[in-house]
Amino acid sequence: MDNAFDFLTLDFFTRASAFPGSLGTFRYRFQRTGWIGDGEIQAWVYENVCFELAERKETETFPWTEEGISALKTWLTQKLVERGWEPYRIPYPPGKCKEAE
């Protein structure tokens, strides 16, 4: 997953004030305030459920600057390594998959 977060740039965060995303089962969410140069970006990582139901949320806030975006990418990469990820799949209960076929 080298360079998994290269798409994150200063301009990326002008598209919306909130942005959820995932890399397979690794989930993240961003919320920005302010504007480039004087705003902040809060980031969360959490388990493979919707944000509202997640129990293991970790969060960090970064300045909306080039340096802040670089620190955000480093933090996300570290969390991806710590938490791991798998390709996305629908978690069927054991034994239920064959019944659906």
Short mmCIF file of C-alpha atoms in Angstrom, two decimals:
data_model
loop_
_atom_site.label_atom_id
_atom_site.label_comp_id
_atom_site.label_asym_id
_atom_site.label_seq_id
_atom_site.Cartn_x
_atom_site.Cartn_y
_atom_site.Cartn_z
CA MET A 1 0.00 0.00 0.00
CA ASP A 2 2.86 2.37 -0.74
CA ASN A 3 1.59 5.83 -1.68
CA ALA A 4 -1.98 4.88 -0.78
CA PHE A 5 -2.73 8.45 0.26
CA ASP A 6 -0.99 10.37 -2.54
CA PHE A 7 -4.38 11.69 -3.69
CA LEU A 8 -4.57 13.87 -0.57
CA THR A 9 -3.54 17.42 -1.49
CA LEU A 10 -4.39 20.92 -0.29
CA ASP A 11 -6.96 21.22 -3.06
CA PHE A 12 -8.51 17.81 -2.38
CA PHE A 13 -10.10 19.14 0.81
CA THR A 14 -11.85 21.99 -1.06
CA ARG A 15 -14.27 19.46 -2.60
CA ALA A 16 -16.33 18.92 0.56
CA SER A 17 -16.20 19.67 4.26
CA ALA A 18 -16.56 15.97 5.19
CA PHE A 19 -15.14 13.00 3.34
CA PRO A 20 -15.42 9.31 4.30
CA GLY A 21 -13.24 6.74 2.58
CA SER A 22 -11.69 3.30 2.82
CA LEU A 23 -8.94 1.04 1.58
CA GLY A 24 -10.68 -2.31 1.73
CA THR A 25 -11.55 -2.82 5.40
CA PHE A 26 -9.44 0.15 6.60
CA ARG A 27 -11.85 3.03 7.12
CA TYR A 28 -11.09 6.73 7.50
CA ARG A 29 -12.97 10.02 7.61
CA PHE A 30 -11.97 13.67 7.26
CA GLN A 31 -13.71 16.83 8.48
CA ARG A 32 -12.27 20.20 7.54
CA THR A 33 -12.84 23.63 9.05
CA GLY A 34 -11.66 27.00 7.82
CA TRP A 35 -9.74 27.39 4.60
CA ILE A 36 -6.31 26.61 3.15
CA GLY A 37 -3.59 28.10 5.31
CA ASP A 38 -5.73 28.88 8.36
CA GLY A 39 -8.03 25.85 8.69
CA GLU A 40 -7.74 22.40 10.17
CA ILE A 41 -8.42 18.86 9.03
CA GLN A 42 -9.57 16.33 11.59
CA ALA A 43 -9.03 12.71 10.61
CA TRP A 44 -10.43 9.52 12.10
CA VAL A 45 -9.60 5.87 11.48
CA TYR A 46 -11.94 3.12 12.61
CA GLU A 47 -12.95 -0.50 12.15
CA ASN A 48 -14.90 -1.93 9.21
CA VAL A 49 -18.35 -0.61 10.21
CA CYS A 50 -20.14 2.66 9.61
CA PHE A 51 -18.63 5.67 11.40
CA GLU A 52 -21.61 6.07 13.70
CA LEU A 53 -21.31 2.48 15.02
CA ALA A 54 -17.52 2.37 15.27
CA GLU A 55 -16.18 1.75 18.76
CA ARG A 56 -12.43 1.91 18.06
CA LYS A 57 -12.07 5.40 16.62
CA GLU A 58 -8.73 7.15 16.67
CA THR A 59 -8.52 10.82 15.74
CA GLU A 60 -5.91 13.47 15.08
CA THR A 61 -6.12 17.09 13.88
CA PHE A 62 -3.75 18.65 11.37
CA PRO A 63 -3.30 22.20 10.05
CA TRP A 64 -4.59 22.71 6.50
CA THR A 65 -1.15 23.44 5.11
CA GLU A 66 1.37 21.53 2.99
CA GLU A 67 3.15 20.45 6.18
CA GLY A 68 -0.15 19.41 7.78
CA ILE A 69 -1.17 17.33 4.75
CA SER A 70 2.23 15.62 4.80
CA ALA A 71 1.80 14.83 8.52
CA LEU A 72 -1.74 13.55 7.82
CA LYS A 73 -0.46 11.17 5.14
CA THR A 74 2.25 9.89 7.50
CA TRP A 75 -0.30 9.36 10.29
CA LEU A 76 -2.72 7.52 7.99
CA THR A 77 0.05 5.29 6.65
CA GLN A 78 1.12 4.45 10.22
CA LYS A 79 -2.47 3.61 11.19
CA LEU A 80 -2.88 1.47 8.06
CA VAL A 81 0.21 -0.55 9.08
CA GLU A 82 -0.96 -0.84 12.71
CA ARG A 83 -4.56 -1.78 11.97
CA GLY A 84 -3.99 -3.70 8.76
CA TRP A 85 -6.51 -4.13 5.99
CA GLU A 86 -8.09 -6.75 3.80
CA PRO A 87 -9.87 -6.43 0.48
CA TYR A 88 -13.45 -5.38 1.10
CA ARG A 89 -15.95 -8.23 1.51
CA ILE A 90 -19.42 -8.61 2.92
CA PRO A 91 -19.00 -10.46 6.24
CA TYR A 92 -21.41 -13.39 5.94
CA PRO A 93 -22.00 -15.50 9.06
CA PRO A 94 -20.17 -18.86 8.88
CA GLY A 95 -22.09 -21.44 6.86
CA LYS A 96 -24.50 -18.89 5.37
CA CYS A 97 -22.61 -18.29 2.11
CA LYS A 98 -23.32 -21.72 0.68
CA GLU A 99 -27.05 -21.42 1.45
CA ALA A 100 -27.24 -18.21 -0.59
CA GLU A 101 -25.83 -19.92 -3.71
#
